[in-house]
Amino acid sequence: MLRKRGVKSVLDVATGTGFHSVRLLEAGFETVSADGSADMLSMAFENGKAHGEHILRVVQADWRWLNRDVHGEYDAIVCLGNSFTHLFEEGDRRKALAEFYAMLKHDGILILDQRNYDVMLDKGYSSKHTFYYCGEDVAVEPEHVDEGLCRMRYKFADNSVYHLNMYPLRKDYTRRLMTEVGFQNIETYGDFQHTYRDEQPDFFIHLAEKEYRPEGYGGAVGTARDYYNSSDADTFYQSVWGGEDIHVGLYEGPDEPIADASRRTVARMAARLGLTRESLVLDLGSGFGGSARYLAENHGCRVLALNLSEVENQRNRELTAERGLTSRVEVRDGSFEAIPFPDNHVDVIWSQDSFLHSGNRVKVLEEIARVLKPGGQLIFTDPMAADGCPDGVLQPILDRIHLDDMGSPAFYKEELARLGFVPADSGDGFSEHTAQLPTHYGRVLAETERQENEGLGDRVSSDYLAQMKKGLRHWVDGGRAGHLAWGIFHFALPGGR
């Protein structure tokens, strides 16, 4: 993450005995090491010399007055080793985070980790021991856990026993504090994976960005916006995908036209909702607006079409006006990570194959829960990693779409349950149609090659087409190998009349 963001200077604010500082120096980062304990810094300095002959730049500092004791601004601050949980007063936690924020450059990042106290508080202590923070010869377990104290017991090989008292930070509470002191975008990883799938992680790692983006587009969403605004992408999707729908289709035959199969997905989803003329639908990632127009024409409802690409939105407005639907379909520029509508505003939230473009899908789902009325419905599709997908096998796909990870069925079901959603139909809320995914991308690849032979290359750059065909093959291969998943999620928020 540091290299990806071009980080050069790092402030390690929880240096301890120096492990992370030494590793950062070995990786080539300019590192300053701070800690509240002079004894710890002395050990860190000696460890730096012993492990690679590094001369650590050490500073004794209290987080609450960090700017007083440490000078300069940094590209990144790291607070690792479950260290932030040593603060027991909320005022101290806020002050420390504010000091971290102030010491970062305008586009700096904070990386802070913590134990998964949520699962310890709610379900009891367990550990997969996948990552050893204390070593193989240390037995660690809590002697006492409640909402205000976690007292951990450390037993060593020589039978010596030590204790540490820590404040059991809940994940969402930590994220909220970061937001309230000014951090703009916060991504949370579980044991170094963004989507923790069906297992509870031992540790959470929060990556918080300071950079202020008044337009609301940053990270993966900003990358997607730039892509879909490009002339190549606009022409390609308008030509190859049919100009109405830009999502995976439900095929009745391998050679069926893409537009017909894509429209079948829309019709299948719409049939579940019981829409009326009084229904207000929010379409997140509406693309060219094909779904919005279908809903307005066939069910009479009103649709808010929210999309990040101004180019696609202009095409949407033109097509909507041509069909006389301007009074029923409102097109809005915006991001689903910061939905520009008030709380409890819409009856249905709809999305097709868009959430994968977010670098913070938890935030997207939280925004959905905020905007949806009690009793409202959420229906969406998304290309995902299959539950239990082996690490690394989807990297070619992720590289193509400039993402670090994808969602998974278990991830979405778990997060939706956390937010209070329940399946809208019988079952678990997810209708799997994974086999359609390689069929769809295979059809797009074949249509791309067909149109390329008929002159598509005169309107779309050869480099774009080459990369697109390469990416489509990766999607087909991933789907056939069972590493991807796709289907229809249908959930509801309890309440309402």
Short mmCIF file of C-alpha atoms in Angstrom, two decimals:
data_model
loop_
_atom_site.label_atom_id
_atom_site.label_comp_id
_atom_site.label_asym_id
_atom_site.label_seq_id
_atom_site.Cartn_x
_atom_site.Cartn_y
_atom_site.Cartn_z
CA MET A 1 0.00 0.00 0.00
CA LEU A 2 2.84 2.41 0.78
CA ARG A 3 4.56 1.80 -2.54
CA LYS A 4 1.29 2.02 -4.45
CA ARG A 5 0.72 5.50 -3.04
CA GLY A 6 4.25 6.71 -3.71
CA VAL A 7 5.15 6.97 -0.02
CA LYS A 8 8.73 7.94 0.81
CA SER A 9 8.69 9.17 4.43
CA VAL A 10 7.10 7.16 7.24
CA LEU A 11 6.61 7.95 10.93
CA ASP A 12 6.36 4.78 13.04
CA VAL A 13 4.53 6.09 16.11
CA ALA A 14 4.42 2.78 18.01
CA THR A 15 8.01 1.67 17.50
CA GLY A 16 8.30 -0.60 20.55
CA THR A 17 11.43 -2.71 20.10
CA GLY A 18 11.78 -1.61 16.50
CA PHE A 19 10.52 -4.48 14.38
CA HIS A 20 8.36 -2.44 12.01
CA SER A 21 10.87 0.42 11.78
CA VAL A 22 13.65 -1.99 10.76
CA ARG A 23 11.41 -3.62 8.16
CA LEU A 24 10.44 -0.23 6.76
CA LEU A 25 14.09 0.79 6.49
CA GLU A 26 14.93 -2.48 4.78
CA ALA A 27 12.14 -1.79 2.29
CA GLY A 28 13.71 1.57 1.42
CA PHE A 29 11.42 4.00 3.29
CA GLU A 30 12.75 7.05 5.12
CA THR A 31 11.64 6.17 8.64
CA VAL A 32 11.46 8.05 11.93
CA SER A 33 10.74 5.93 15.02
CA ALA A 34 8.68 7.34 17.90
CA ASP A 35 7.55 5.78 21.15
CA GLY A 36 6.46 6.94 24.57
CA SER A 37 8.98 4.69 26.32
CA ALA A 38 12.68 5.57 26.44
CA ASP A 39 13.49 1.95 27.34
CA MET A 40 11.66 0.69 24.24
CA LEU A 41 13.49 3.17 22.01
CA SER A 42 16.82 2.09 23.46
CA MET A 43 16.04 -1.53 22.57
CA ALA A 44 14.81 -0.46 19.13
CA PHE A 45 18.06 1.41 18.48
CA GLU A 46 20.14 -1.64 19.42
CA ASN A 47 17.92 -3.95 17.36
CA GLY A 48 18.35 -1.66 14.36
CA LYS A 49 22.12 -2.03 14.56
CA ALA A 50 21.90 -5.79 15.15
CA HIS A 51 19.51 -6.43 12.26
CA GLY A 52 21.05 -4.86 9.16
CA GLU A 53 23.24 -2.22 10.84
CA HIS A 54 20.48 0.37 10.61
CA ILE A 55 20.83 3.58 12.62
CA LEU A 56 17.28 4.36 13.74
CA ARG A 57 16.18 7.99 14.08
CA VAL A 58 14.35 7.71 17.40
CA VAL A 59 12.18 10.28 19.18
CA GLN A 60 10.45 9.88 22.54
CA ALA A 61 6.95 11.29 22.15
CA ASP A 62 3.46 11.14 23.61
CA TRP A 63 0.83 10.73 20.87
CA ARG A 64 -1.32 13.46 22.42
CA TRP A 65 1.45 16.03 21.85
CA LEU A 66 3.14 14.44 18.84
CA ASN A 67 3.59 17.72 16.93
CA ARG A 68 5.45 19.19 19.89
CA ASP A 69 8.05 16.42 20.04
CA VAL A 70 8.36 15.22 16.43
CA HIS A 71 9.07 17.64 13.60
CA GLY A 72 8.15 17.60 9.93
CA GLU A 73 5.34 16.15 7.83
CA TYR A 74 5.16 12.58 6.57
CA ASP A 75 3.70 10.68 3.65
CA ALA A 76 2.49 7.96 6.01
CA ILE A 77 2.08 7.24 9.71
CA VAL A 78 1.93 3.64 10.95
CA CYS A 79 0.53 2.67 14.35
CA LEU A 80 0.88 -1.11 14.52
CA GLY A 81 1.10 -3.92 17.05
CA ASN A 82 -2.39 -3.32 18.52
CA SER A 83 -0.89 -0.24 20.16
CA PHE A 84 -3.79 2.19 19.85
CA THR A 85 -5.77 0.09 22.35
CA HIS A 86 -3.51 1.34 25.18
CA LEU A 87 -5.53 4.58 25.28
CA PHE A 88 -8.46 4.27 27.70
CA GLU A 89 -10.02 7.73 27.40
CA GLU A 90 -11.97 8.77 24.30
CA GLY A 91 -10.57 12.28 24.57
CA ASP A 92 -7.04 10.87 24.36
CA ARG A 93 -7.96 8.74 21.36
CA ARG A 94 -9.41 11.73 19.53
CA LYS A 95 -6.41 13.89 20.42
CA ALA A 96 -3.96 11.24 19.22
CA LEU A 97 -5.76 10.76 15.90
CA ALA A 98 -5.89 14.53 15.41
CA GLU A 99 -2.13 14.70 16.00
CA PHE A 100 -1.58 11.91 13.47
CA TYR A 101 -3.77 13.79 10.97
CA ALA A 102 -1.86 17.04 11.49
CA MET A 103 1.53 15.40 10.91
CA LEU A 104 0.56 13.91 7.56
CA LYS A 105 1.11 15.67 4.26
CA HIS A 106 -2.01 16.75 2.39
CA ASP A 107 -2.29 13.36 0.64
CA GLY A 108 -0.86 11.24 3.46
CA ILE A 109 -2.22 8.00 4.91
CA LEU A 110 -2.53 6.46 8.35
CA ILE A 111 -2.26 2.68 8.83
CA LEU A 112 -3.50 1.52 12.23
CA ASP A 113 -4.18 -2.03 13.38
CA GLN A 114 -6.16 -3.55 16.23
CA ARG A 115 -7.29 -6.91 17.48
CA ASN A 116 -10.76 -8.02 16.45
CA TYR A 117 -12.33 -7.12 19.78
CA ASP A 118 -15.80 -7.34 18.20
CA VAL A 119 -15.65 -11.12 17.99
CA MET A 120 -14.02 -11.37 21.42
CA LEU A 121 -16.82 -9.33 23.00
CA ASP A 122 -19.68 -10.91 21.07
CA LYS A 123 -18.60 -14.54 20.61
CA GLY A 124 -15.65 -15.20 22.92
CA TYR A 125 -11.94 -15.46 22.31
CA SER A 126 -10.46 -17.63 19.58
CA SER A 127 -7.47 -17.34 17.29
CA LYS A 128 -6.58 -19.01 14.02
CA HIS A 129 -2.88 -18.38 14.80
CA THR A 130 -2.30 -17.62 11.14
CA PHE A 131 -0.16 -14.62 12.06
CA TYR A 132 2.17 -14.80 15.06
CA TYR A 133 2.61 -11.44 16.72
CA CYS A 134 4.27 -12.82 19.89
CA GLY A 135 6.11 -15.91 18.65
CA GLU A 136 5.49 -19.64 18.76
CA ASP A 137 6.54 -20.01 22.42
CA VAL A 138 4.02 -17.56 23.91
CA ALA A 139 0.53 -18.56 25.00
CA VAL A 140 -1.88 -15.62 24.81
CA GLU A 141 -5.44 -15.45 26.10
CA PRO A 142 -7.70 -12.90 27.76
CA GLU A 143 -8.28 -13.22 31.49
CA HIS A 144 -11.11 -10.70 31.39
CA VAL A 145 -13.05 -8.98 28.59
CA ASP A 146 -15.88 -6.48 28.83
CA GLU A 147 -16.82 -3.31 26.95
CA GLY A 148 -14.29 -1.25 28.92
CA LEU A 149 -11.34 -3.60 29.53
CA CYS A 150 -9.47 -6.44 27.88
CA ARG A 151 -6.85 -7.92 30.23
CA MET A 152 -4.55 -10.23 28.24
CA ARG A 153 -2.39 -12.92 29.83
CA TYR A 154 0.97 -13.85 28.26
CA LYS A 155 2.63 -17.06 29.41
CA PHE A 156 6.17 -17.77 28.23
CA ALA A 157 8.15 -21.00 27.85
CA ASP A 158 9.87 -20.47 31.20
CA ASN A 159 6.41 -20.32 32.85
CA SER A 160 6.71 -16.59 33.49
CA VAL A 161 3.42 -14.73 33.17
CA TYR A 162 2.76 -11.11 32.23
CA HIS A 163 -0.41 -9.08 31.78
CA LEU A 164 -1.50 -6.17 29.62
CA ASN A 165 -4.61 -4.07 30.06
CA MET A 166 -6.11 -2.73 26.84
CA TYR A 167 -9.25 -0.95 25.74
CA PRO A 168 -11.37 -3.24 23.49
CA LEU A 169 -11.89 -1.03 20.44
CA ARG A 170 -14.76 -2.06 18.21
CA LYS A 171 -14.04 -1.83 14.50
CA ASP A 172 -16.81 0.60 13.55
CA TYR A 173 -16.07 2.81 16.56
CA THR A 174 -12.44 3.17 15.45
CA ARG A 175 -13.53 3.97 11.90
CA ARG A 176 -15.98 6.59 13.19
CA LEU A 177 -13.32 8.32 15.27
CA MET A 178 -11.03 8.50 12.23
CA THR A 179 -13.80 10.04 10.16
CA GLU A 180 -14.71 12.56 12.84
CA VAL A 181 -11.15 13.89 13.12
CA GLY A 182 -11.05 14.47 9.34
CA PHE A 183 -9.87 11.37 7.50
CA GLN A 184 -11.68 11.17 4.17
CA ASN A 185 -11.65 7.54 3.09
CA ILE A 186 -11.10 4.57 5.38
CA GLU A 187 -10.55 1.01 4.13
CA THR A 188 -10.53 -1.81 6.66
CA TYR A 189 -8.77 -5.11 6.05
CA GLY A 190 -9.21 -8.33 8.02
CA ASP A 191 -5.94 -10.24 8.41
CA PHE A 192 -4.63 -8.32 5.39
CA GLN A 193 -7.63 -9.15 3.17
CA HIS A 194 -10.21 -6.48 2.27
CA THR A 195 -13.00 -9.05 2.04
CA TYR A 196 -12.63 -11.45 4.93
CA ARG A 197 -15.18 -13.88 3.47
CA ASP A 198 -16.64 -16.42 5.88
CA GLU A 199 -13.99 -16.38 8.61
CA GLN A 200 -13.61 -13.79 11.36
CA PRO A 201 -10.14 -12.21 11.20
CA ASP A 202 -7.87 -12.01 14.23
CA PHE A 203 -6.79 -8.45 13.39
CA PHE A 204 -8.24 -5.44 11.61
CA ILE A 205 -5.98 -3.06 9.70
CA HIS A 206 -7.41 0.39 8.92
CA LEU A 207 -5.98 2.48 6.08
CA ALA A 208 -7.18 6.07 6.33
CA GLU A 209 -6.56 8.78 3.72
CA LYS A 210 -6.13 12.45 4.62
CA GLU A 211 -6.48 13.86 1.10
CA TYR A 212 -9.57 16.02 0.69
CA ARG A 213 -11.51 15.43 -2.54
CA PRO A 214 -14.42 17.85 -2.65
CA GLU A 215 -15.84 16.19 -5.73
CA GLY A 216 -16.18 12.92 -3.83
CA TYR A 217 -14.23 10.79 -6.29
CA GLY A 218 -11.09 9.12 -5.07
CA GLY A 219 -9.28 5.80 -5.01
CA ALA A 220 -10.93 3.00 -6.95
CA VAL A 221 -14.05 5.08 -7.63
CA GLY A 222 -11.95 7.86 -9.16
CA THR A 223 -10.15 5.33 -11.33
CA ALA A 224 -13.48 3.92 -12.54
CA ARG A 225 -14.76 7.42 -13.27
CA ASP A 226 -11.72 8.25 -15.41
CA TYR A 227 -12.07 4.95 -17.26
CA TYR A 228 -15.77 5.27 -18.09
CA ASN A 229 -15.32 8.91 -19.10
CA SER A 230 -12.73 7.94 -21.72
CA SER A 231 -13.68 8.06 -25.38
CA ASP A 232 -12.51 4.47 -25.92
CA ALA A 233 -14.66 3.06 -23.14
CA ASP A 234 -17.73 5.07 -24.12
CA THR A 235 -17.50 3.96 -27.74
CA PHE A 236 -16.73 0.35 -26.87
CA TYR A 237 -19.65 -0.14 -24.47
CA GLN A 238 -22.04 1.72 -26.74
CA SER A 239 -21.06 -0.44 -29.72
CA VAL A 240 -20.29 -3.89 -28.33
CA TRP A 241 -22.69 -4.03 -25.39
CA GLY A 242 -25.60 -2.40 -27.23
CA GLY A 243 -25.71 1.08 -25.71
CA GLU A 244 -28.48 0.37 -23.17
CA ASP A 245 -27.25 -2.11 -20.55
CA ILE A 246 -23.65 -2.60 -19.37
CA HIS A 247 -23.88 -5.66 -17.15
CA VAL A 248 -23.84 -9.45 -17.15
CA GLY A 249 -26.72 -11.11 -18.98
CA LEU A 250 -28.84 -14.20 -18.32
CA TYR A 251 -28.40 -16.31 -21.45
CA GLU A 252 -30.73 -18.97 -22.78
CA GLY A 253 -28.19 -19.97 -25.42
CA PRO A 254 -24.43 -19.42 -25.92
CA ASP A 255 -24.94 -17.37 -29.11
CA GLU A 256 -27.77 -15.15 -27.88
CA PRO A 257 -27.27 -11.41 -28.51
CA ILE A 258 -25.69 -9.60 -25.56
CA ALA A 259 -28.43 -6.97 -25.46
CA ASP A 260 -31.20 -9.59 -25.18
CA ALA A 261 -29.51 -11.47 -22.35
CA SER A 262 -28.65 -8.26 -20.51
CA ARG A 263 -32.25 -7.07 -20.74
CA ARG A 264 -33.41 -10.44 -19.38
CA THR A 265 -31.35 -9.77 -16.23
CA VAL A 266 -33.15 -6.45 -15.78
CA ALA A 267 -36.58 -8.04 -16.28
CA ARG A 268 -35.80 -10.92 -13.88
CA MET A 269 -34.70 -8.52 -11.16
CA ALA A 270 -37.61 -6.11 -11.67
CA ALA A 271 -40.17 -8.90 -11.45
CA ARG A 272 -39.17 -9.53 -7.83
CA LEU A 273 -39.90 -6.03 -6.54
CA GLY A 274 -43.65 -5.38 -6.80
CA LEU A 275 -43.07 -1.85 -8.09
CA THR A 276 -45.88 0.70 -8.46
CA ARG A 277 -46.14 4.26 -9.75
CA GLU A 278 -45.54 5.47 -6.20
CA SER A 279 -42.23 3.58 -5.88
CA LEU A 280 -39.00 5.59 -5.84
CA VAL A 281 -35.99 3.56 -7.05
CA LEU A 282 -32.34 4.57 -6.73
CA ASP A 283 -30.14 2.98 -9.41
CA LEU A 284 -26.51 3.03 -8.24
CA GLY A 285 -23.99 2.94 -11.09
CA SER A 286 -26.71 3.45 -13.68
CA GLY A 287 -24.39 3.57 -16.72
CA PHE A 288 -26.28 4.42 -19.90
CA GLY A 289 -29.59 4.21 -18.00
CA GLY A 290 -31.09 1.16 -19.67
CA SER A 291 -32.35 -0.33 -16.41
CA ALA A 292 -33.78 2.99 -15.21
CA ARG A 293 -35.72 3.47 -18.43
CA TYR A 294 -36.99 -0.13 -18.34
CA LEU A 295 -38.29 0.32 -14.78
CA ALA A 296 -39.96 3.64 -15.60
CA GLU A 297 -41.55 2.37 -18.83
CA ASN A 298 -42.69 -1.04 -17.62
CA HIS A 299 -43.55 -0.36 -13.98
CA GLY A 300 -44.34 3.37 -13.98
CA CYS A 301 -42.07 4.10 -11.03
CA ARG A 302 -39.73 7.07 -10.59
CA VAL A 303 -36.00 6.38 -10.80
CA LEU A 304 -32.99 8.31 -9.54
CA ALA A 305 -30.07 7.28 -11.75
CA LEU A 306 -26.79 7.93 -9.89
CA ASN A 307 -23.56 7.43 -11.81
CA LEU A 308 -19.97 8.70 -11.62
CA SER A 309 -19.28 9.09 -15.36
CA GLU A 310 -20.42 12.43 -16.73
CA VAL A 311 -20.00 11.05 -20.26
CA GLU A 312 -22.34 8.13 -19.61
CA ASN A 313 -24.76 10.39 -17.78
CA GLN A 314 -25.04 12.74 -20.74
CA ARG A 315 -25.82 9.79 -23.02
CA ASN A 316 -28.36 8.62 -20.43
CA ARG A 317 -30.09 12.01 -20.41
CA GLU A 318 -30.25 12.10 -24.21
CA LEU A 319 -31.70 8.58 -24.50
CA THR A 320 -34.15 9.25 -21.68
CA ALA A 321 -35.36 12.44 -23.34
CA GLU A 322 -35.79 10.64 -26.69
CA ARG A 323 -38.12 8.16 -24.96
CA GLY A 324 -40.10 10.90 -23.21
CA LEU A 325 -39.10 9.71 -19.74
CA THR A 326 -37.42 12.80 -18.33
CA SER A 327 -40.22 13.28 -15.80
CA ARG A 328 -39.77 9.71 -14.50
CA VAL A 329 -35.95 9.34 -14.62
CA GLU A 330 -33.65 11.85 -12.94
CA VAL A 331 -29.94 11.47 -13.81
CA ARG A 332 -27.48 12.59 -11.13
CA ASP A 333 -23.67 12.79 -11.12
CA GLY A 334 -22.30 11.18 -7.98
CA SER A 335 -20.62 8.32 -6.16
CA PHE A 336 -22.28 5.48 -4.29
CA GLU A 337 -19.64 5.92 -1.57
CA ALA A 338 -21.27 9.28 -0.74
CA ILE A 339 -24.87 9.06 -1.95
CA PRO A 340 -26.24 12.64 -2.40
CA PHE A 341 -29.68 11.91 -0.96
CA PRO A 342 -31.08 12.19 2.59
CA ASP A 343 -31.75 9.40 5.07
CA ASN A 344 -34.79 7.12 4.57
CA HIS A 345 -35.38 8.53 1.10
CA VAL A 346 -36.04 5.70 -1.39
CA ASP A 347 -38.17 2.55 -1.55
CA VAL A 348 -35.78 0.42 -3.61
CA ILE A 349 -32.06 0.48 -4.25
CA TRP A 350 -30.95 -1.21 -7.45
CA SER A 351 -27.47 -1.84 -8.82
CA GLN A 352 -25.94 -4.02 -11.50
CA ASP A 353 -22.26 -4.98 -11.55
CA SER A 354 -21.07 -1.69 -10.08
CA PHE A 355 -19.96 -2.28 -6.49
CA LEU A 356 -16.76 -4.04 -7.59
CA HIS A 357 -15.46 -0.60 -8.61
CA SER A 358 -15.48 0.58 -5.00
CA GLY A 359 -12.40 0.44 -2.82
CA ASN A 360 -14.66 0.55 0.24
CA ARG A 361 -17.70 -1.68 -0.25
CA VAL A 362 -18.54 -1.56 3.46
CA LYS A 363 -19.04 2.18 3.11
CA VAL A 364 -21.26 1.63 0.05
CA LEU A 365 -23.50 -0.75 2.00
CA GLU A 366 -23.62 1.65 4.95
CA GLU A 367 -24.72 4.44 2.60
CA ILE A 368 -27.40 2.15 1.16
CA ALA A 369 -28.73 1.37 4.64
CA ARG A 370 -28.83 5.09 5.39
CA VAL A 371 -30.76 6.12 2.28
CA LEU A 372 -33.20 3.20 2.12
CA LYS A 373 -36.56 3.56 3.89
CA PRO A 374 -37.53 1.03 6.59
CA GLY A 375 -39.26 -1.79 4.76
CA GLY A 376 -37.36 -0.93 1.56
CA GLN A 377 -35.68 -3.41 -0.76
CA LEU A 378 -32.11 -3.77 -2.02
CA ILE A 379 -31.46 -5.74 -5.19
CA PHE A 380 -28.11 -5.94 -6.94
CA THR A 381 -25.62 -8.04 -8.86
CA ASP A 382 -21.84 -7.91 -8.69
CA PRO A 383 -18.95 -9.90 -10.18
CA MET A 384 -17.18 -11.38 -7.14
CA ALA A 385 -14.50 -13.70 -5.91
CA ALA A 386 -15.95 -17.10 -5.07
CA ASP A 387 -16.06 -17.94 -1.37
CA GLY A 388 -12.79 -19.66 -0.54
CA CYS A 389 -11.10 -18.43 -3.72
CA PRO A 390 -7.32 -19.13 -3.44
CA ASP A 391 -5.15 -16.08 -2.86
CA GLY A 392 -3.53 -14.60 -5.95
CA VAL A 393 -5.47 -16.41 -8.68
CA LEU A 394 -7.57 -13.34 -9.52
CA GLN A 395 -4.62 -10.96 -9.75
CA PRO A 396 -4.77 -10.70 -13.58
CA ILE A 397 -8.40 -9.55 -13.33
CA LEU A 398 -7.67 -7.16 -10.46
CA ASP A 399 -4.74 -5.64 -12.37
CA ARG A 400 -6.96 -5.09 -15.40
CA ILE A 401 -9.66 -3.21 -13.45
CA HIS A 402 -7.17 -1.47 -11.11
CA LEU A 403 -8.51 -3.00 -7.88
CA ASP A 404 -6.90 -4.56 -4.84
CA ASP A 405 -9.70 -7.05 -4.20
CA MET A 406 -13.26 -8.07 -4.97
CA GLY A 407 -16.29 -8.81 -2.85
CA SER A 408 -17.63 -12.33 -2.29
CA PRO A 409 -21.08 -13.78 -1.58
CA ALA A 410 -20.19 -14.42 2.09
CA PHE A 411 -18.83 -10.89 2.47
CA TYR A 412 -22.02 -9.26 1.19
CA LYS A 413 -24.32 -11.52 3.22
CA GLU A 414 -22.34 -10.93 6.42
CA GLU A 415 -22.17 -7.15 6.01
CA LEU A 416 -25.83 -6.86 5.07
CA ALA A 417 -26.80 -8.88 8.14
CA ARG A 418 -24.65 -6.59 10.29
CA LEU A 419 -26.55 -3.59 8.91
CA GLY A 420 -29.92 -5.15 9.72
CA PHE A 421 -30.91 -6.46 6.28
CA VAL A 422 -32.80 -9.73 5.90
CA PRO A 423 -33.37 -11.88 2.79
CA ALA A 424 -36.37 -10.58 0.87
CA ASP A 425 -37.34 -14.02 -0.40
CA SER A 426 -37.01 -17.54 0.92
CA GLY A 427 -33.39 -18.66 1.15
CA ASP A 428 -30.32 -16.68 2.08
CA GLY A 429 -30.94 -13.69 -0.20
CA PHE A 430 -28.54 -14.74 -2.97
CA SER A 431 -29.59 -16.45 -6.20
CA GLU A 432 -26.43 -17.79 -7.77
CA HIS A 433 -25.98 -17.68 -11.55
CA THR A 434 -22.19 -18.00 -11.71
CA ALA A 435 -22.23 -20.04 -14.91
CA GLN A 436 -23.65 -17.00 -16.71
CA LEU A 437 -20.50 -14.98 -16.02
CA PRO A 438 -18.04 -16.83 -18.31
CA THR A 439 -20.81 -17.20 -20.89
CA HIS A 440 -21.37 -13.45 -20.88
CA TYR A 441 -17.72 -12.45 -21.10
CA GLY A 442 -17.17 -15.07 -23.78
CA ARG A 443 -19.99 -13.48 -25.79
CA VAL A 444 -18.50 -10.00 -25.29
CA LEU A 445 -15.12 -11.28 -26.45
CA ALA A 446 -16.63 -12.87 -29.56
CA GLU A 447 -18.62 -9.72 -30.38
CA THR A 448 -15.52 -7.57 -29.88
CA GLU A 449 -13.57 -9.69 -32.36
CA ARG A 450 -16.48 -9.67 -34.82
CA GLN A 451 -16.85 -5.88 -34.72
CA GLU A 452 -13.09 -5.42 -34.84
CA ASN A 453 -13.12 -7.22 -38.20
CA GLU A 454 -15.81 -4.79 -39.35
CA GLY A 455 -13.98 -1.58 -38.43
CA LEU A 456 -14.33 -1.10 -34.66
CA GLY A 457 -10.59 -0.36 -34.60
CA ASP A 458 -11.24 2.84 -36.53
CA ARG A 459 -13.20 4.22 -33.55
CA VAL A 460 -11.48 2.55 -30.57
CA SER A 461 -7.71 2.49 -30.08
CA SER A 462 -5.85 -0.73 -30.82
CA ASP A 463 -4.24 -0.68 -27.37
CA TYR A 464 -7.64 -0.44 -25.66
CA LEU A 465 -9.00 -3.34 -27.70
CA ALA A 466 -5.93 -5.48 -27.04
CA GLN A 467 -6.19 -4.89 -23.28
CA MET A 468 -9.95 -5.45 -23.34
CA LYS A 469 -9.65 -8.81 -25.11
CA LYS A 470 -6.91 -9.87 -22.71
CA GLY A 471 -9.07 -8.89 -19.74
CA LEU A 472 -12.15 -10.67 -21.11
CA ARG A 473 -10.17 -13.90 -21.45
CA HIS A 474 -9.15 -13.62 -17.79
CA TRP A 475 -12.82 -13.24 -16.80
CA VAL A 476 -13.76 -16.31 -18.83
CA ASP A 477 -10.90 -18.36 -17.40
CA GLY A 478 -11.65 -17.27 -13.83
CA GLY A 479 -15.32 -18.13 -14.18
CA ARG A 480 -14.68 -21.55 -15.69
CA ALA A 481 -12.12 -22.34 -12.99
CA GLY A 482 -14.67 -21.66 -10.26
CA HIS A 483 -12.75 -18.70 -8.83
CA LEU A 484 -15.49 -16.15 -9.56
CA ALA A 485 -19.11 -15.82 -8.50
CA TRP A 486 -22.11 -13.87 -9.78
CA GLY A 487 -25.82 -13.73 -9.09
CA ILE A 488 -28.72 -11.67 -7.77
CA PHE A 489 -28.84 -10.40 -4.18
CA HIS A 490 -32.29 -9.45 -2.87
CA PHE A 491 -32.56 -8.11 0.69
CA ALA A 492 -34.91 -5.88 2.66
CA LEU A 493 -34.73 -3.58 5.66
CA PRO A 494 -37.31 -4.57 8.28
CA GLY A 495 -39.87 -1.95 9.28
CA GLY A 496 -42.31 0.23 7.44
CA ARG A 497 -46.00 -0.38 7.05
#
